[in-house]
Tab-separated table of C-alpha atoms and ligand atoms in Angstrom:
chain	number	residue	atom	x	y	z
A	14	UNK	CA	59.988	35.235	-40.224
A	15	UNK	CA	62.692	37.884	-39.113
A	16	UNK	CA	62.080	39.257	-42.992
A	17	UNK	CA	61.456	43.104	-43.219
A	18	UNK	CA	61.458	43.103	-38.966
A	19	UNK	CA	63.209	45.512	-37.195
A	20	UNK	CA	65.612	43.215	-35.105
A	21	UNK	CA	67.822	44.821	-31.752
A	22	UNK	CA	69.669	43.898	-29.562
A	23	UNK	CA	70.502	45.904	-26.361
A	24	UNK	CA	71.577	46.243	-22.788
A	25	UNK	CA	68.773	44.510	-20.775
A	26	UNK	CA	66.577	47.086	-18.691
A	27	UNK	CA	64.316	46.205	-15.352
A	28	UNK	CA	61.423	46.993	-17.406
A	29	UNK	CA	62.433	43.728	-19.487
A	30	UNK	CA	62.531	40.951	-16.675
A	31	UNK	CA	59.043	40.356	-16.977
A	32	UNK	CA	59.299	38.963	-20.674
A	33	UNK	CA	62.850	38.101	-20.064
A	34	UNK	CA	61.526	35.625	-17.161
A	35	UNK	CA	58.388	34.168	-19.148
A	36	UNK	CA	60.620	32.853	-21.677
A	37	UNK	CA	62.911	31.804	-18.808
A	38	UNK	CA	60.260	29.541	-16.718
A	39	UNK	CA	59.235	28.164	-20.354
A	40	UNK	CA	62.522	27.232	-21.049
A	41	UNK	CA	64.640	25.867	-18.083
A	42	UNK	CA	63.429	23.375	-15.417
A	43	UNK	CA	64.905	25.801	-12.532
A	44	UNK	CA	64.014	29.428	-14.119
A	45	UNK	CA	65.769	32.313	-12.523
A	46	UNK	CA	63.265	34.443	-10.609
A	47	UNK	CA	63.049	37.985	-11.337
A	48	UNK	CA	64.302	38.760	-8.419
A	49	UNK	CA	67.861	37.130	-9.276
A	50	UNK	CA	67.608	39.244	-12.895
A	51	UNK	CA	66.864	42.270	-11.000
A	52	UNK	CA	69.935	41.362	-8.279
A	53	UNK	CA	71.960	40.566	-11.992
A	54	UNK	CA	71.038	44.136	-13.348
A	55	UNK	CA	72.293	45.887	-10.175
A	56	UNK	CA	75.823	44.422	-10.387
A	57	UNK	CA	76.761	47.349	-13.167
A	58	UNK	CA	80.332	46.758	-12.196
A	59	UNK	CA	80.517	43.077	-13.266
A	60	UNK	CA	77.599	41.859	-14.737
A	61	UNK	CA	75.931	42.496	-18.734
A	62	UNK	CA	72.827	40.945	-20.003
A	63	UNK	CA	71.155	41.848	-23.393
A	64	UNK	CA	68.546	41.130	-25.002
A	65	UNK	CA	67.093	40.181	-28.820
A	66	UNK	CA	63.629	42.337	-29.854
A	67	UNK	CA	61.917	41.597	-33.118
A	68	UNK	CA	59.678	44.613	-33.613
A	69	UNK	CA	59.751	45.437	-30.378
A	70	UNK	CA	59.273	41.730	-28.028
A	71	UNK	CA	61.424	40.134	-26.953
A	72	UNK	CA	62.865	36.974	-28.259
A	73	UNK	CA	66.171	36.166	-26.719
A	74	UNK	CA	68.521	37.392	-24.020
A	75	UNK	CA	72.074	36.621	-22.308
A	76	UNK	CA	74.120	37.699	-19.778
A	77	UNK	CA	78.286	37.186	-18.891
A	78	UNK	CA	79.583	37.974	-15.255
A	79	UNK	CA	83.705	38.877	-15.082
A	80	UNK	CA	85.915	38.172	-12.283
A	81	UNK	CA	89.595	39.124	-13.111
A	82	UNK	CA	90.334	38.314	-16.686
A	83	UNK	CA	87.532	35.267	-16.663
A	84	UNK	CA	84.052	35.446	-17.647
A	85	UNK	CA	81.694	33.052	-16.516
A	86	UNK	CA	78.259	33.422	-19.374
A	87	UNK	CA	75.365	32.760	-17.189
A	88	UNK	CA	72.727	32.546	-20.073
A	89	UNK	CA	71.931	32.594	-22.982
A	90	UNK	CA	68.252	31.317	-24.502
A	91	UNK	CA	65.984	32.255	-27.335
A	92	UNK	CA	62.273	32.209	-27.849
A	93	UNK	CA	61.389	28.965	-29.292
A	94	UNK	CA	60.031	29.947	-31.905
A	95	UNK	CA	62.701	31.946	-32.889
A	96	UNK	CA	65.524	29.775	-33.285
A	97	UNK	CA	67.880	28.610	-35.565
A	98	UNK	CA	68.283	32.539	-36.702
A	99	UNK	CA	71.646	33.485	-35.751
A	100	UNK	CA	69.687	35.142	-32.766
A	101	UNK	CA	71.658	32.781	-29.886
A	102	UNK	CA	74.725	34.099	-32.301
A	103	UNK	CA	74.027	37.291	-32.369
A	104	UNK	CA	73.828	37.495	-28.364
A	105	UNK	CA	76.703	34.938	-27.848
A	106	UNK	CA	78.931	37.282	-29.984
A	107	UNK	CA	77.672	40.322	-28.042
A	108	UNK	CA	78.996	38.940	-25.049
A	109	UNK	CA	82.162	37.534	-26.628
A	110	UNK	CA	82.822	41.314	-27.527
A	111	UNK	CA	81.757	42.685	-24.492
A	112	UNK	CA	84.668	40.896	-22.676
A	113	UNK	CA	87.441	41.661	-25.371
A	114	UNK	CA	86.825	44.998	-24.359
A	115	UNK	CA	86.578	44.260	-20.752
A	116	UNK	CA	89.916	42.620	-21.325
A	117	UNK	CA	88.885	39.781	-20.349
A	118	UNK	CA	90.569	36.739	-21.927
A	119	UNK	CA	88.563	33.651	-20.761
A	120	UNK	CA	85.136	32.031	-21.211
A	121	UNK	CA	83.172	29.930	-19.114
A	122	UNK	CA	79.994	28.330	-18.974
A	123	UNK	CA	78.113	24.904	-17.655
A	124	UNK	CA	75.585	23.495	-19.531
A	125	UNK	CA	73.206	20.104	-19.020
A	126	UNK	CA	75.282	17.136	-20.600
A	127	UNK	CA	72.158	16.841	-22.391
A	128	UNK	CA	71.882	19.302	-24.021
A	129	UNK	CA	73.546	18.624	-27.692
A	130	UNK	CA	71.899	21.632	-29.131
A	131	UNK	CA	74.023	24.065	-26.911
A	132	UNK	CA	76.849	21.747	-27.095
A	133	UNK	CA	77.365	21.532	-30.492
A	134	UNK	CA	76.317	26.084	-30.705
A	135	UNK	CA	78.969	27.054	-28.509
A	136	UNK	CA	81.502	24.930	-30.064
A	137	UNK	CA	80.905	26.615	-32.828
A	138	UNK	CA	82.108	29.602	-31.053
A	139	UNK	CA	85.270	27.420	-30.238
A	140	UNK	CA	84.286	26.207	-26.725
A	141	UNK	CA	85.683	23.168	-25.813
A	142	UNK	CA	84.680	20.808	-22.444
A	143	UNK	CA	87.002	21.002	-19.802
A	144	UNK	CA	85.088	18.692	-18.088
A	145	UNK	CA	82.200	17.569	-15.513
A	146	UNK	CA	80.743	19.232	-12.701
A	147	UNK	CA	79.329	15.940	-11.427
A	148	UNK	CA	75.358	15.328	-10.261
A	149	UNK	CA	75.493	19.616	-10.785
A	150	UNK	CA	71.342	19.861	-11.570
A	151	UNK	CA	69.436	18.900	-9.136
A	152	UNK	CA	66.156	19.325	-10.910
A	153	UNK	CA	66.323	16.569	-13.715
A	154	UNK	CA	64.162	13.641	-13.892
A	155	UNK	CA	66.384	10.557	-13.098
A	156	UNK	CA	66.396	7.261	-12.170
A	157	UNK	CA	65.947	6.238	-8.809
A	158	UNK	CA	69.303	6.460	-6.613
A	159	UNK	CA	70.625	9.174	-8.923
A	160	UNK	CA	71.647	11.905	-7.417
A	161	UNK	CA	71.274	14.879	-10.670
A	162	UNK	CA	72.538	15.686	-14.414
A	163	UNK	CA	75.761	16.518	-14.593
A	164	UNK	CA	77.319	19.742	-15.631
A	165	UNK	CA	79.489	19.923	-18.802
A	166	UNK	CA	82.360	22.976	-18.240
A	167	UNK	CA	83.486	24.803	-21.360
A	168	UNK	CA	85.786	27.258	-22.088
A	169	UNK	CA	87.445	29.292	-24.417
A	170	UNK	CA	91.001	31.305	-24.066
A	171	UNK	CA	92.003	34.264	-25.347
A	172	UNK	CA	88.949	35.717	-27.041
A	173	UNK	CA	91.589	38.290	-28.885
A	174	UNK	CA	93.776	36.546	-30.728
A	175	UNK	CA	94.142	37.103	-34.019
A	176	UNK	CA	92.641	33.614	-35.081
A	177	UNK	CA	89.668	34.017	-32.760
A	178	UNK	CA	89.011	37.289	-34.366
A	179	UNK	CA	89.028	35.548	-37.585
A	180	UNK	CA	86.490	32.659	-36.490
A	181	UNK	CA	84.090	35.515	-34.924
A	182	UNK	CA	84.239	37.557	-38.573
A	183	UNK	CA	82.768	34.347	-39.864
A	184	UNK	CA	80.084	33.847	-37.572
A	185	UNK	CA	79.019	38.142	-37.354
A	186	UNK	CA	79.414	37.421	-41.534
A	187	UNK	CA	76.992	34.612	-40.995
A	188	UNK	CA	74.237	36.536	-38.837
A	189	UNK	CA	72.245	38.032	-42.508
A	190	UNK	CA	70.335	40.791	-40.456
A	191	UNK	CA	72.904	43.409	-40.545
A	192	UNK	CA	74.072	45.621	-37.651
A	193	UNK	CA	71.957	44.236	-34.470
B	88	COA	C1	71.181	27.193	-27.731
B	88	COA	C2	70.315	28.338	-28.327
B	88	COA	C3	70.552	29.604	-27.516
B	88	COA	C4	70.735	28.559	-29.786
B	88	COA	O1	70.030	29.692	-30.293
B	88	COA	P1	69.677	29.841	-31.856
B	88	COA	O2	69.294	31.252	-32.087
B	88	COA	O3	68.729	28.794	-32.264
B	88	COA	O4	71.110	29.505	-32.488
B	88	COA	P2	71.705	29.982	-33.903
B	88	COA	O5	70.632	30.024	-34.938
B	88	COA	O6	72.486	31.204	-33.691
B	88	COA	O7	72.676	28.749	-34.228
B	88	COA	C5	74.091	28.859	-34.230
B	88	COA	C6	74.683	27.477	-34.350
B	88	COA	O8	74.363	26.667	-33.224
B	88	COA	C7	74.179	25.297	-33.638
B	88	COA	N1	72.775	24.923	-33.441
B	88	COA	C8	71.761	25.732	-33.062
B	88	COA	N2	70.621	25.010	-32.954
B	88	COA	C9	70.923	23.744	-33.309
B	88	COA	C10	70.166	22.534	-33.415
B	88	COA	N3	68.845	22.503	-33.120
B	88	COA	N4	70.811	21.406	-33.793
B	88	COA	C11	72.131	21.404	-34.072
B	88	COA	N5	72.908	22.537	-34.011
B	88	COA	C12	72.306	23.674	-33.628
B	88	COA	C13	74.526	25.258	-35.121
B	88	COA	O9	75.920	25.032	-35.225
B	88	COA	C14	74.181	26.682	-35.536
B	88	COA	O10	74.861	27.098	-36.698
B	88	COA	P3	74.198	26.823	-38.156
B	88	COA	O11	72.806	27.379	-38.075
B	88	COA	O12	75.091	27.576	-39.083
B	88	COA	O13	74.201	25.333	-38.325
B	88	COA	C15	68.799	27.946	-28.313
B	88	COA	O14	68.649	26.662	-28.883
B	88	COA	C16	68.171	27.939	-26.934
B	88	COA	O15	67.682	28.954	-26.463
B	88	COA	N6	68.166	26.773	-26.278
B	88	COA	C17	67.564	26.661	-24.943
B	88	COA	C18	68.371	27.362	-23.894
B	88	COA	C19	69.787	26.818	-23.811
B	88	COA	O16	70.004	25.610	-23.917
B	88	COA	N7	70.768	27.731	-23.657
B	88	COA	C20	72.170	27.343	-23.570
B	88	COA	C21	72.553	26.886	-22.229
B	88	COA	S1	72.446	28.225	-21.070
């Protein structure tokens, strides 16, 4: 599919919220607005969302907010039908470079205990759980008398080291279409 496509990847402009937020309200149960992208795209001090095109629409963005030397990655999602490409990996590792040059040493991110898929991509990246926000998502479907999904907390130190380097020249190795 991404075969003789012209694939990018680049700083996320206003004039991409509106795709940016149909793949959003196809994808999560509680889809940020465009409003909160366009809120996201005015923090130029902090805040840094990309996104994936293929020819030209777009399949897949992300975004990382730093405080201090921590960065908290808000999203990152992919067109359905475009997954399993490297294209999560391409943006994940965008962001992951994007903070070693902020200087920023530390990862965060919650994600739906149910989700495996993003479970078992980000550990691939070296996340590891730290643990549970507890009854964190309001907005799944649960039994009666339970109060909401809980958040799993990952994280991942020092996103210079030498051996983290190593692991990342694996995975941008991995990603077969070339400088994105
Ligand atoms: C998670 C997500 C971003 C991954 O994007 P993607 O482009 O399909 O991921 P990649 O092709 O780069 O996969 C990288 C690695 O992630 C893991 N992975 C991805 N999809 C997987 C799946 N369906 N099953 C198991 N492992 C999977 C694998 O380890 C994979 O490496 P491999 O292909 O060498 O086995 C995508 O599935 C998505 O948008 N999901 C919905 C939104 C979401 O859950 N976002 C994360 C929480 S905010």
């Amino acid at each position: 599919m991404l075969q003789g496509s012209r694939i990018r990847i680049s700083p996320m402009q206003f004039s991409d919220i509106e795709e940016v937020v149909k793949i959003e309200r196809r994808i999560f149960p509680s889809p940020w607005s465009i409003e909160i992208f366009e809120e996201q795209l005015n923090r130029t001090d902090c805040a840094f969302y990309f996104v994936v095109k293929v020819d030209d629409k777009i399949v897949g963005y992300a975004g990382i907010i730093f405080t201090g030397d921590e960065g908290h990655i808000t999203n990152v999602a992919v067109n359905e039908n475009y997954r399993r490409r490297k294209i999560g990996s391409a943006l994940l590792l965008r962001l992951i470079e994007m903070a070693q040059d902020k200087r920023s040493r530390h990862l965060f991110l919650e994600l739906r205990k149910s989700n495996k898929v993003a479970l078992k991509f980000y550990e691939k990246f070296g996340f590891q759980i730290l643990g549970l926000r507890r009854n964190y998502y309001s907005d799944t479907c649960l039994p009666v008398g339970t109060a909401g999904e809980d958040a799993v907390v990952m994280f991942v130190n020092n996103v210079s080291s030498a051996n983290y380097q190593d692991r990342l020249q694996i995975i941008r190795d991995s990603i077969g279409f070339g400088e994105v």
